[in-house]
Coordinates of C-alpha atoms in Angstrom, one line a residue:
Chain G
M149 CA -31.4 24.9 -24.0
A150 CA -29.7 21.7 -21.8
Q151 CA -29.0 20.2 -25.2
A152 CA -27.4 23.4 -26.7
A153 CA -25.3 23.2 -23.6
V154 CA -23.6 20.0 -24.3
Q155 CA -22.2 20.6 -27.8
V156 CA -20.8 24.1 -26.7
D157 CA -17.1 23.5 -27.1
P158 CA -15.2 26.7 -27.2
Q159 CA -11.8 26.4 -28.3
G160 CA -12.8 23.6 -31.1
D161 CA -10.7 20.5 -31.4
A162 CA -9.3 21.2 -27.9
L163 CA -7.0 18.0 -25.9
L164 CA -8.7 17.9 -23.0
S165 CA -12.6 19.4 -22.6
V166 CA -15.2 19.4 -19.9
Q167 CA -18.6 20.0 -20.6
N168 CA -20.6 21.0 -17.8
I169 CA -19.8 18.5 -15.5
E170 CA -21.7 17.8 -12.0
V171 CA -20.2 16.5 -8.7
I172 CA -21.6 14.8 -6.3
Y173 CA -19.4 13.2 -2.9
D174 CA -21.3 10.4 -1.1
H175 CA -25.0 10.8 -3.3
V176 CA -25.8 14.1 -1.3
I177 CA -22.9 16.6 -1.4
L178 CA -23.4 19.2 -4.8
V179 CA -19.5 19.9 -5.6
L180 CA -19.1 20.9 -9.0
K181 CA -22.1 22.7 -10.2
G182 CA -21.8 22.8 -14.0
V183 CA -18.1 22.9 -14.7
S184 CA -17.0 23.8 -18.3
L185 CA -13.3 24.4 -19.5
S186 CA -11.2 23.3 -21.9
V187 CA -7.2 22.5 -22.9
P188 CA -5.6 23.0 -25.9
E189 CA -2.9 20.5 -27.2
R190 CA 0.5 21.7 -25.8
G191 CA -1.2 24.4 -23.8
V192 CA -0.6 25.4 -20.2
V193 CA -4.3 26.1 -18.7
A194 CA -4.3 27.0 -14.9
L195 CA -7.7 26.6 -12.4
L196 CA -7.7 29.7 -10.1
G197 CA -9.7 30.1 -7.5
A198 CA -9.7 29.9 -3.4
N199 CA -9.8 26.6 -1.0
G200 CA -13.0 24.5 -1.6
A201 CA -14.1 26.2 -5.2
G202 CA -13.5 23.0 -6.9
K203 CA -10.1 22.9 -8.7
T204 CA -9.5 19.8 -6.9
T205 CA -12.4 18.3 -7.2
T206 CA -12.4 18.9 -10.9
L207 CA -9.0 17.9 -11.9
K208 CA -9.9 14.6 -9.6
A209 CA -13.2 14.2 -11.9
I210 CA -10.6 14.0 -15.1
S211 CA -8.6 11.9 -14.0
N212 CA -11.5 9.7 -12.5
L213 CA -10.1 9.6 -8.9
L214 CA -12.9 10.3 -7.4
R215 CA -14.7 7.3 -7.4
A216 CA -12.3 6.0 -4.8
E217 CA -13.7 8.6 -2.6
R218 CA -17.1 8.0 -3.8
G219 CA -17.8 11.1 -5.6
E220 CA -19.2 10.2 -9.0
V221 CA -19.3 13.0 -12.1
T222 CA -23.3 12.8 -12.6
K223 CA -24.3 15.0 -15.5
G224 CA -22.1 16.6 -18.1
S225 CA -19.1 14.3 -20.2
I226 CA -15.4 15.0 -20.6
H227 CA -13.7 14.1 -23.8
F228 CA -9.5 13.9 -24.3
G229 CA -8.2 13.4 -27.8
G230 CA -11.5 13.5 -28.9
K231 CA -12.9 10.8 -26.9
R232 CA -14.8 10.4 -24.0
I233 CA -13.5 9.4 -20.7
D234 CA -15.7 10.0 -18.0
R235 CA -16.2 6.0 -17.4
Q236 CA -13.2 5.1 -17.7
T237 CA -10.7 4.0 -14.6
P238 CA -7.5 6.1 -13.6
H239 CA -5.0 2.9 -14.6
E240 CA -7.1 3.1 -18.3
L241 CA -6.6 6.8 -18.2
V242 CA -2.8 7.0 -17.7
Q243 CA -2.9 4.4 -20.4
Q244 CA -4.4 6.9 -22.6
G245 CA -1.6 9.8 -21.4
V246 CA -3.7 11.5 -18.8
I247 CA -2.2 11.4 -14.9
Q248 CA -2.5 13.4 -12.1
V249 CA 0.0 14.9 -9.8
M250 CA -2.0 15.2 -6.4
E251 CA -2.3 18.4 -3.8
G252 CA 0.5 17.5 -1.1
R253 CA 2.6 15.4 -3.1
H254 CA 1.8 12.0 -1.8
C255 CA 4.8 10.2 -2.7
F256 CA 5.2 6.4 -1.1
E257 CA 6.9 7.1 1.9
H258 CA 9.0 4.0 2.0
L259 CA 10.0 3.7 -1.2
T260 CA 13.4 5.3 -2.2
V261 CA 13.5 8.0 -4.8
E262 CA 14.0 6.1 -8.3
E263 CA 11.3 3.4 -6.5
N264 CA 9.2 6.5 -6.6
L265 CA 9.5 7.1 -10.4
L266 CA 9.4 3.8 -11.9
T267 CA 6.0 3.1 -10.0
G268 CA 5.0 6.1 -12.5
A269 CA 5.8 3.4 -15.4
Y270 CA 3.6 0.8 -14.1
T271 CA 1.3 1.2 -16.9
R272 CA 4.1 1.5 -19.6
R273 CA 4.1 -1.7 -21.9
D274 CA 7.2 -0.3 -24.2
G275 CA 10.1 -2.2 -21.8
H276 CA 12.3 -1.7 -19.7
K277 CA 15.3 0.9 -22.3
A278 CA 12.4 3.0 -22.9
V279 CA 11.8 3.1 -19.4
M280 CA 15.3 4.0 -18.5
Q281 CA 15.9 6.5 -20.6
D282 CA 12.8 7.9 -19.6
L283 CA 14.0 8.1 -16.3
E284 CA 17.5 9.6 -17.4
M285 CA 15.2 12.3 -18.7
V286 CA 13.9 12.7 -15.7
Y287 CA 17.0 12.7 -14.2
R288 CA 18.0 15.5 -16.6
Y289 CA 14.8 17.8 -15.7
F290 CA 15.3 17.0 -11.9
P291 CA 19.0 16.7 -11.1
R292 CA 18.3 17.3 -7.9
L293 CA 16.5 14.0 -7.6
K294 CA 19.6 11.8 -9.1
E295 CA 21.7 12.6 -6.0
R296 CA 18.9 11.1 -3.7
R297 CA 18.1 8.1 -5.9
G298 CA 18.7 5.9 -2.9
S299 CA 16.8 7.4 -0.6
Q300 CA 13.4 7.2 0.7
A301 CA 11.2 9.7 0.2
G302 CA 9.6 9.5 3.5
Y303 CA 12.7 11.5 4.1
T304 CA 13.8 14.0 1.2
S305 CA 12.4 17.8 1.6
G306 CA 9.2 18.6 0.6
G307 CA 10.6 20.4 -2.5
E308 CA 12.4 17.2 -3.5
Q309 CA 9.2 15.5 -2.7
Q310 CA 7.2 18.0 -5.1
M311 CA 9.6 17.0 -8.0
C312 CA 10.0 13.0 -7.2
A313 CA 6.1 13.4 -7.9
I314 CA 6.4 15.7 -10.8
G315 CA 8.9 13.0 -11.8
R316 CA 6.7 10.3 -11.3
A317 CA 3.9 10.9 -13.7
L318 CA 6.5 11.7 -16.6
M319 CA 7.6 8.5 -16.1
S320 CA 4.7 7.8 -17.4
R321 CA 4.8 9.3 -21.1
P322 CA 1.6 11.9 -20.5
R323 CA 0.9 13.4 -22.9
M324 CA -0.9 15.7 -20.1
I325 CA -0.3 16.3 -16.6
L326 CA -3.1 17.4 -14.1
L327 CA -1.4 19.7 -11.5
D328 CA -2.6 20.2 -8.1
E329 CA -1.3 23.1 -6.3
P330 CA 2.8 22.3 -6.8
S331 CA 3.2 25.3 -4.8
M332 CA 1.7 24.2 -1.5
G333 CA 4.0 24.7 1.4
L334 CA 7.3 25.6 -0.6
A335 CA 9.7 28.3 -0.5
P336 CA 9.1 31.1 -3.3
Q337 CA 12.4 30.1 -4.8
L338 CA 11.6 26.4 -4.7
V339 CA 8.2 27.1 -6.2
A340 CA 9.5 29.6 -9.0
S341 CA 11.9 26.8 -9.9
I342 CA 9.1 24.0 -10.4
F343 CA 7.3 26.1 -12.2
E344 CA 10.4 26.8 -14.5
T345 CA 10.7 23.0 -15.0
M346 CA 7.0 22.7 -16.0
K347 CA 7.1 25.3 -18.6
R348 CA 10.2 23.7 -20.2
L349 CA 8.6 20.2 -19.6
N350 CA 5.4 21.9 -21.6
E351 CA 7.7 23.6 -24.4
D352 CA 10.3 20.9 -24.5
E353 CA 8.9 17.6 -24.4
G354 CA 4.9 18.7 -25.4
V355 CA 3.9 18.1 -22.1
T356 CA -0.1 19.8 -21.6
F357 CA -0.9 21.5 -18.1
L358 CA -4.1 21.8 -16.6
L359 CA -2.8 23.4 -13.0
A360 CA -4.7 24.3 -9.9
E361 CA -3.5 26.7 -7.9
Q362 CA -4.4 29.1 -5.2
N363 CA -0.8 31.3 -6.2
T364 CA -2.3 33.3 -8.4
T365 CA 0.5 35.5 -8.7
V366 CA 2.7 32.6 -9.7
A367 CA -0.1 30.5 -12.1
L368 CA -0.7 32.9 -14.0
K369 CA 2.4 34.4 -15.0
Y370 CA 3.4 30.7 -16.5
A371 CA 0.1 29.7 -17.7
S372 CA -1.7 30.8 -21.0
Y373 CA -5.4 31.3 -20.3
G374 CA -6.9 31.0 -16.8
Y375 CA -10.6 29.9 -15.6
I376 CA -11.1 30.9 -12.2
L377 CA -13.9 28.8 -10.1
E378 CA -15.9 30.0 -7.2
S379 CA -18.1 27.3 -5.0
G380 CA -18.3 25.3 -7.4
R381 CA -18.9 27.0 -10.6
V382 CA -16.6 28.7 -13.4
V383 CA -17.4 32.3 -12.7
M384 CA -14.4 33.9 -15.0
D385 CA -12.1 32.8 -17.7
G386 CA -10.0 34.6 -20.5
A387 CA -6.2 34.6 -21.5
A388 CA -3.8 34.7 -18.3
D389 CA -2.8 38.6 -19.2
V390 CA -6.9 39.3 -19.3
L391 CA -7.2 37.7 -16.2
S392 CA -4.1 39.3 -14.5
A393 CA -5.6 43.0 -15.7
N394 CA -9.2 42.4 -14.3
E395 CA -9.8 44.8 -11.5
D396 CA -11.6 42.5 -9.5
V397 CA -9.2 39.4 -10.2
K398 CA -6.4 41.9 -8.9
E399 CA -8.8 42.7 -5.5
F400 CA -9.5 39.1 -4.8
Y401 CA -6.8 37.0 -6.2
L402 CA -3.6 38.8 -6.7
G403 CA -4.4 41.1 -3.8
L404 CA -3.4 44.1 -5.6
S405 CA -6.3 47.0 -4.7
G406 CA -5.9 50.2 -7.1
S407 CA -8.0 52.4 -5.1
G408 CA -7.8 51.8 -1.7
R409 CA -10.1 49.2 0.0
K410 CA -13.5 48.6 -1.6
S411 CA -17.2 48.4 0.3
Y412 CA -18.5 44.8 -0.4
R413 CA -22.0 46.7 -2.0
D414 CA -19.8 47.9 -4.7
V415 CA -18.3 44.3 -5.5
K416 CA -19.5 42.2 -8.4
H417 CA -21.0 38.9 -7.9
Y418 CA -19.6 36.7 -10.3
K419 CA -22.1 33.6 -9.0
R420 CA -25.2 34.5 -11.3
R421 CA -23.5 33.9 -14.6
K422 CA -24.3 30.6 -16.1
R423 CA -21.5 30.3 -18.7
W424 CA -22.5 26.7 -18.8
L425 CA -25.5 27.5 -20.9
A426 CA -24.3 29.8 -23.2
Chain P
M93 CA 17.7 -3.4 2.6
N94 CA 15.1 -6.1 3.9
L95 CA 17.5 -9.0 3.2
K96 CA 20.3 -7.0 5.3
H97 CA 17.6 -6.6 8.1
L98 CA 16.5 -10.1 8.0
A99 CA 21.0 -10.7 8.3
I100 CA 20.9 -8.9 11.0
G101 CA 17.9 -10.2 13.1
V102 CA 19.1 -13.6 12.3
V103 CA 22.3 -13.3 13.9
C104 CA 21.5 -11.1 16.9
S105 CA 19.0 -13.6 17.8
L106 CA 21.7 -16.7 16.7
G107 CA 23.9 -14.1 19.4
S108 CA 21.3 -14.2 22.3
I109 CA 21.3 -18.4 22.1
P110 CA 24.5 -18.6 24.0
V111 CA 24.1 -16.1 26.4
V112 CA 20.3 -17.4 27.8
G113 CA 22.1 -20.4 28.0
L114 CA 24.8 -19.1 30.4
L115 CA 21.7 -17.3 32.4
L116 CA 20.1 -20.3 32.5
Q117 CA 22.9 -22.5 33.5
Q118 CA 23.4 -19.5 36.3
L119 CA 19.6 -19.8 37.4
A120 CA 19.9 -23.6 37.6
E121 CA 22.4 -23.7 40.2
A122 CA 20.8 -21.5 42.3
A123 CA 17.7 -23.6 42.0
P124 CA 18.6 -27.3 41.2
N125 CA 15.8 -29.0 42.5
D126 CA 13.5 -27.9 40.0
I127 CA 15.7 -27.1 37.0
F128 CA 17.9 -29.5 35.0
F129 CA 20.1 -27.8 33.0
G130 CA 22.7 -29.0 30.6
W131 CA 24.2 -27.7 27.2
D132 CA 23.3 -30.9 24.6
F133 CA 19.5 -30.2 26.2
Y134 CA 19.4 -26.5 25.4
I135 CA 20.5 -26.8 22.3
E136 CA 17.6 -29.6 22.0
V137 CA 15.3 -27.2 23.0
V138 CA 16.2 -24.3 21.1
V139 CA 16.0 -26.4 18.2
T140 CA 12.7 -27.4 18.9
G141 CA 11.8 -23.8 19.5
L142 CA 13.4 -22.6 16.5
L143 CA 11.5 -25.3 13.9
Q144 CA 8.8 -24.2 15.9
G145 CA 8.8 -20.8 15.9
V146 CA 8.8 -20.8 11.9
M147 CA 5.6 -22.2 11.9
Y148 CA 4.4 -19.8 13.9
A149 CA 6.6 -17.3 11.3
L150 CA 3.9 -19.2 8.2
V151 CA 1.1 -18.1 10.1
A152 CA 2.3 -14.0 10.8
L153 CA 3.9 -13.7 7.6
G154 CA 0.0 -14.2 5.8
F155 CA -1.3 -11.2 8.3
V156 CA 1.8 -9.0 7.7
L157 CA 1.1 -9.1 4.0
I158 CA -2.2 -8.4 3.4
F159 CA -1.5 -5.7 6.0
K160 CA 1.5 -4.6 3.9
A161 CA -0.4 -4.2 1.0
S162 CA -3.9 -3.3 2.2
A163 CA -3.2 -1.7 5.8
I164 CA -6.5 -4.7 6.9
F165 CA -4.9 -6.4 9.8
N166 CA -6.8 -9.8 8.2
F167 CA -8.1 -11.4 10.9
A168 CA -9.5 -13.9 8.8
Q169 CA -5.9 -15.5 8.5
G170 CA -6.9 -18.4 10.6
A171 CA -9.7 -19.0 9.1
M172 CA -7.6 -19.0 5.8
V173 CA -5.1 -21.4 7.3
L174 CA -7.7 -23.8 7.7
F175 CA -9.6 -24.0 4.8
A176 CA -7.2 -23.9 3.1
A177 CA -5.4 -27.5 5.0
L178 CA -9.5 -28.4 4.3
A179 CA -9.5 -27.9 0.8
M180 CA -6.5 -29.8 0.2
V181 CA -7.7 -33.0 2.5
G182 CA -10.6 -33.0 0.5
F183 CA -9.0 -33.3 -2.5
I184 CA -6.9 -36.1 -1.2
E185 CA -9.9 -37.9 -0.1
M186 CA -11.0 -37.5 -3.5
G187 CA -7.8 -40.1 -4.6
L188 CA -5.8 -37.3 -5.9
H189 CA -1.7 -37.2 -4.8
W190 CA -1.3 -34.8 -2.3
T191 CA 1.0 -32.8 -4.6
L192 CA -2.3 -32.4 -7.0
A193 CA -4.4 -31.7 -4.1
F194 CA -1.7 -28.9 -2.9
L195 CA -2.3 -27.2 -6.6
L196 CA -5.7 -27.3 -6.9
A197 CA -5.9 -26.3 -3.2
A198 CA -3.7 -23.3 -3.9
V199 CA -6.5 -22.7 -7.2
V200 CA -9.2 -22.4 -4.6
M201 CA -7.1 -19.9 -2.4
I202 CA -6.9 -17.8 -5.4
I203 CA -10.7 -18.0 -6.2
V204 CA -11.8 -17.3 -2.6
A205 CA -9.0 -14.1 -2.5
I206 CA -10.3 -13.0 -5.9
L207 CA -14.6 -13.3 -4.3
I208 CA -13.3 -11.5 -1.0
E209 CA -11.9 -8.5 -3.3
R210 CA -15.3 -8.1 -5.5
V211 CA -17.8 -8.9 -2.2
V212 CA -15.8 -7.6 0.9
L213 CA -13.2 -5.1 -0.5
R214 CA -14.3 -3.5 -3.6
P215 CA -17.7 -2.2 -2.0
M216 CA -15.8 -0.4 1.2
V217 CA -12.8 0.9 -0.9
N218 CA -11.8 4.1 1.7
Q219 CA -14.0 3.2 4.8
E220 CA -12.3 3.3 8.0
P221 CA -9.6 0.5 8.8
I222 CA -11.8 -0.4 11.7
I223 CA -14.9 -1.0 9.5
L224 CA -12.6 -3.7 7.2
F225 CA -11.3 -5.1 10.6
M226 CA -15.3 -5.8 11.0
A227 CA -15.3 -7.4 7.6
T228 CA -12.2 -9.6 8.0
I229 CA -14.3 -11.2 10.8
G230 CA -17.2 -11.4 9.1
I231 CA -15.0 -13.7 6.4
F232 CA -13.7 -15.2 9.3
F233 CA -16.8 -16.9 10.4
V234 CA -18.1 -17.4 6.8
L235 CA -14.6 -19.0 5.8
D236 CA -14.9 -21.4 9.0
G237 CA -18.8 -22.1 8.6
L238 CA -18.1 -22.6 4.5
G239 CA -15.2 -25.1 4.8
Q240 CA -17.2 -27.5 8.1
T241 CA -20.1 -27.5 5.9
I242 CA -18.4 -28.8 2.5
W243 CA -15.8 -31.0 4.2
G244 CA -17.1 -32.0 7.8
S245 CA -15.8 -31.1 11.4
N246 CA -14.2 -33.6 12.5
V247 CA -10.6 -34.1 12.7
K248 CA -8.8 -35.6 9.8
A249 CA -5.0 -36.7 9.2
L250 CA -3.3 -35.0 6.5
D251 CA -0.1 -37.6 5.4
I252 CA 1.9 -35.8 2.4
G253 CA 4.4 -38.8 3.2
I254 CA 6.6 -36.9 5.7
S255 CA 7.5 -39.7 8.5
Q256 CA 5.8 -39.1 12.1
T257 CA 8.7 -40.9 13.7
P258 CA 11.7 -38.4 14.8
W259 CA 15.3 -38.3 13.3
F260 CA 18.4 -38.6 15.8
V261 CA 21.2 -36.9 13.7
L262 CA 24.5 -35.5 15.0
Q263 CA 25.0 -38.9 17.5
G264 CA 28.7 -38.4 18.9
E265 CA 30.6 -37.0 22.3
F266 CA 28.4 -33.7 22.5
F267 CA 24.8 -35.5 21.9
P268 CA 25.1 -38.7 23.0
G269 CA 21.7 -39.8 22.1
G270 CA 21.9 -37.8 19.1
L271 CA 19.8 -34.0 18.2
R272 CA 16.4 -35.3 18.1
L273 CA 14.3 -33.5 16.0
I274 CA 10.4 -34.3 14.0
P275 CA 11.1 -34.6 10.9
T276 CA 7.3 -32.5 10.0
E277 CA 9.2 -29.4 11.8
V278 CA 12.6 -30.1 9.8
V279 CA 10.6 -30.1 6.6
A280 CA 8.6 -26.9 7.7
A281 CA 11.7 -24.8 8.4
V282 CA 12.7 -25.6 5.2
V283 CA 9.7 -25.1 3.2
G284 CA 9.4 -21.3 5.2
A285 CA 13.0 -20.3 4.8
L286 CA 12.0 -21.4 0.5
T287 CA 8.6 -19.2 1.4
V288 CA 10.3 -15.9 2.9
T289 CA 12.9 -15.7 0.3
L290 CA 10.6 -16.1 -2.6
L291 CA 8.1 -13.7 -1.3
A292 CA 11.1 -11.2 -0.3
V293 CA 12.6 -11.0 -4.0
L294 CA 9.0 -11.0 -5.4
F295 CA 8.5 -8.0 -3.2
Q296 CA 12.3 -6.3 -3.4
Y297 CA 12.7 -7.1 -7.4
T298 CA 10.0 -6.9 -8.9
K299 CA 7.9 -4.9 -11.0
V300 CA 4.6 -6.1 -8.8
G301 CA 6.1 -6.3 -5.8
R302 CA 7.3 -2.4 -6.1
A303 CA 3.0 -1.7 -7.0
L304 CA 2.2 -3.7 -4.1
R305 CA 4.6 -1.9 -1.5
A306 CA 3.4 1.4 -3.4
V307 CA -0.1 0.6 -2.6
A308 CA 1.0 -0.4 1.1
D309 CA 2.0 3.1 1.2
D310 CA -0.2 5.7 -0.4
H311 CA -3.4 3.7 -2.2
Q312 CA -4.2 7.1 -3.4
A313 CA -0.9 7.9 -4.8
A314 CA -0.7 4.4 -6.6
L315 CA -4.1 4.7 -8.1
S316 CA -3.3 8.1 -9.4
V317 CA -0.1 6.8 -10.9
G318 CA -2.5 3.8 -12.6
I319 CA -1.8 0.9 -10.5
P320 CA -5.1 -0.9 -10.7
L321 CA -5.4 -1.9 -6.8
K322 CA -8.5 -4.3 -7.5
F323 CA -5.6 -6.4 -9.4
I324 CA -3.2 -5.9 -6.7
W325 CA -5.2 -6.5 -3.7
A326 CA -6.5 -9.9 -5.6
I327 CA -2.6 -10.7 -6.2
V328 CA -2.0 -9.6 -2.2
W329 CA -4.7 -11.8 -1.1
S330 CA -3.8 -14.6 -3.4
V331 CA -0.2 -14.6 -1.7
A332 CA -1.7 -15.0 1.2
G333 CA -3.9 -17.9 0.9
I334 CA -1.3 -19.4 -1.0
V335 CA 1.0 -18.9 2.6
G336 CA -1.6 -19.6 4.4
L337 CA -2.4 -23.0 3.0
V338 CA 1.5 -23.8 2.8
A339 CA 1.0 -22.7 7.0
G340 CA -2.3 -25.3 7.1
V341 CA -0.4 -28.0 5.7
M342 CA 3.0 -27.8 7.9
W343 CA 0.5 -27.3 10.7
G344 CA -2.4 -30.1 9.2
T345 CA 0.4 -32.9 8.9
S346 CA 1.7 -32.4 13.0
L347 CA -2.2 -31.7 14.3
G348 CA -4.1 -32.5 11.8
V349 CA -6.8 -30.6 10.4
Q350 CA -9.2 -29.3 12.8
F351 CA -11.2 -26.0 14.1
S352 CA -8.5 -24.8 16.0
L353 CA -6.2 -24.9 13.2
S354 CA -8.1 -21.4 12.6
L355 CA -7.5 -20.8 16.2
I356 CA -2.8 -20.4 15.4
A357 CA -3.5 -17.4 14.4
L358 CA -3.8 -15.9 17.7
K359 CA -0.4 -17.3 18.9
A360 CA 0.7 -15.2 15.3
L361 CA -1.0 -11.8 16.8
P362 CA 2.6 -11.8 19.7
V363 CA 4.8 -13.0 16.5
L364 CA 3.8 -9.7 14.7
I365 CA 3.8 -7.4 17.6
L366 CA 7.4 -8.5 18.5
G367 CA 8.5 -8.5 14.5
G368 CA 6.4 -5.2 13.4
F369 CA 3.2 -5.9 11.2
T370 CA 4.9 -4.4 8.2
S371 CA 7.6 -6.3 7.6
I372 CA 8.0 -10.0 6.6
P373 CA 11.8 -10.3 8.2
G374 CA 10.0 -9.3 11.4
A375 CA 7.4 -12.4 10.5
I376 CA 10.2 -14.8 10.7
V377 CA 12.2 -13.3 13.6
G378 CA 9.7 -12.9 15.5
G379 CA 8.4 -16.2 14.7
L380 CA 11.7 -17.5 16.0
I381 CA 11.8 -15.5 18.8
V382 CA 8.3 -16.6 20.0
G383 CA 9.3 -20.2 19.3
V384 CA 12.6 -20.3 20.9
G385 CA 10.9 -18.1 24.3
E386 CA 8.2 -20.6 24.7
Q387 CA 10.3 -23.9 24.7
V388 CA 12.9 -22.2 26.4
G389 CA 10.6 -20.5 28.9
E390 CA 8.6 -23.9 29.2
V391 CA 11.5 -26.4 29.7
F392 CA 13.9 -24.0 32.2
I393 CA 11.7 -21.3 33.5
G394 CA 8.2 -23.2 34.3
P395 CA 8.8 -25.4 36.9
L396 CA 9.2 -21.9 38.9
F397 CA 6.0 -21.6 38.6
G398 CA 5.1 -24.8 38.6
G399 CA 4.9 -25.1 34.6
A400 CA 2.3 -24.6 31.5
I401 CA 4.1 -21.0 30.6
Q402 CA 4.1 -22.2 27.3
D403 CA 0.5 -20.9 26.7
W404 CA 0.6 -16.7 28.1
F405 CA 4.6 -16.9 27.3
A406 CA 4.9 -15.3 24.1
Y407 CA 2.1 -12.8 25.0
M408 CA 4.3 -11.2 28.4
L409 CA 6.9 -11.2 25.4
A410 CA 4.7 -9.2 23.2
M411 CA 4.0 -6.7 25.6
I412 CA 7.2 -5.7 27.4
F413 CA 7.7 -5.2 23.7
L414 CA 4.6 -2.8 23.2
L415 CA 5.6 -0.8 25.7
F416 CA 9.6 0.0 24.6
R417 CA 9.4 -0.5 20.8
P418 CA 5.5 -0.3 19.2
Q419 CA 6.8 -0.7 15.3
G420 CA 8.5 -3.7 16.2
L421 CA 11.7 -5.0 15.8
F422 CA 11.6 -4.5 11.9
G423 CA 8.1 -2.4 11.6
E424 CA 8.4 0.5 9.3
R425 CA 9.3 3.8 11.0
I426 CA 5.9 6.1 10.8
I427 CA 8.1 8.5 8.9
E428 CA 6.4 12.1 9.7
R429 CA 7.7 15.6 8.0
V430 CA 5.7 18.1 7.4

């Protein structure tokens, strides 16, 4: 049974495939209890769920930022482009094209916006000229950053910082960006503009996105496929339009209710559904 | 940006010299029995203070480098100064020329830095700053003990061919006896200035420098864009070790290489509080202020208190700074935005 689980790869030759991973923090706290997902090349996939469901942890398991937080992947495997990556350092992963944009932006406050962007090119070895070309590319997608290029990032607005963080990731020439809560703390208009840019980057530059979002409405509008996490497990997944149409998703994640308030007795319990054993 | 701050700082400090002089002249007139004031004498005291200040700044620099890159207050910096100086003396005693000994000692400091990163820092990643601080206290005693075990604890002379007899320059109408300069201090000042310029350029204009500053700001984000922390930390500790070596050589030639060298780190504390823990120019300007303040205070104000204020003057200055500008003269403003 367990052996069969490792072989599962629902979407064939996906760019990223996460199989049945378990994550433990500090050797004691079990945060992910067998999460499987896959992201196709040039896809936009959303990872949905409430606070503490394990979205960020899943992303950090992929980018391997977990180790610095005393977390580790204890079971399962992660493949990127057919290669197993769950023992690689973030440095190696960025070189191979997987980069994470962390929740809460995390710009380098005392560096200027342009210096922030340039740090994203740290792992590149293709010379100054190529880096400068990509800097211009980032400024094309985020003209606002060009205006603010000389300001210290700590003094820019939340939206500018989010652009700066995404631009910084772009500077590493990624194949895939793990985008954690890009909408956090931003005005709806800005959120829409950030997501529009993500879509353009996906279509024009061929960047694959795995997106963790609490804002389910926006995420399902821009993603093509979604996974819903609940206390460290994937409880439901499907194409974005299928998820948006699902009654329970509407009720709990989209805040839409067709039939008035339900009684908790009628609520389906998803946590028993162990799709990682399928 | 950094260089601009440095320029402003230097101009302000230099500008305050004549002002303080005038005040002291008034003071000397008010209490003529205790204090003697003459402009040539005053300038000489100030110059001595400035040169001394560069020596303090060299020690403070090591702290700033490590604090900037890893937010660790490295208590062991003093021990690193001592260890580096001991290693260099050790190599000279083996019959090597001092330049070769210096290079070998630099290699030793790089090895020490890599070992510290491997053995102490790596297992402690993401611990509280206070725990890392305690770890550096451990490093202090290990280095201190190790150095003295290998090279012995007696006072050693360190001779790098600088004469100890003072120079008298600018002899003329203004300085009847000439301006008295100690060669070691002049060399230290020049070396200090070179070191600082080199570091400023390294930090401001190179890729590794940018990465160092990025790590200083947010090491998780640095990790996320693929900056290898282990490598950066090893570099920072190496650079701090080499700066410590330079400081050790300069202090060693004037004081002799001995245990008390590790305690000059304590003099670096007020320098850091004045200049700001995160600023290289701050370390320099702080060093100069403490150096001059100490000398001028001792010579011209000391007699009013019965002398010997040199030992605590810097700390008092630091305390006043803590009250009014806790981040120091050039410390990074704490940016808080929501």
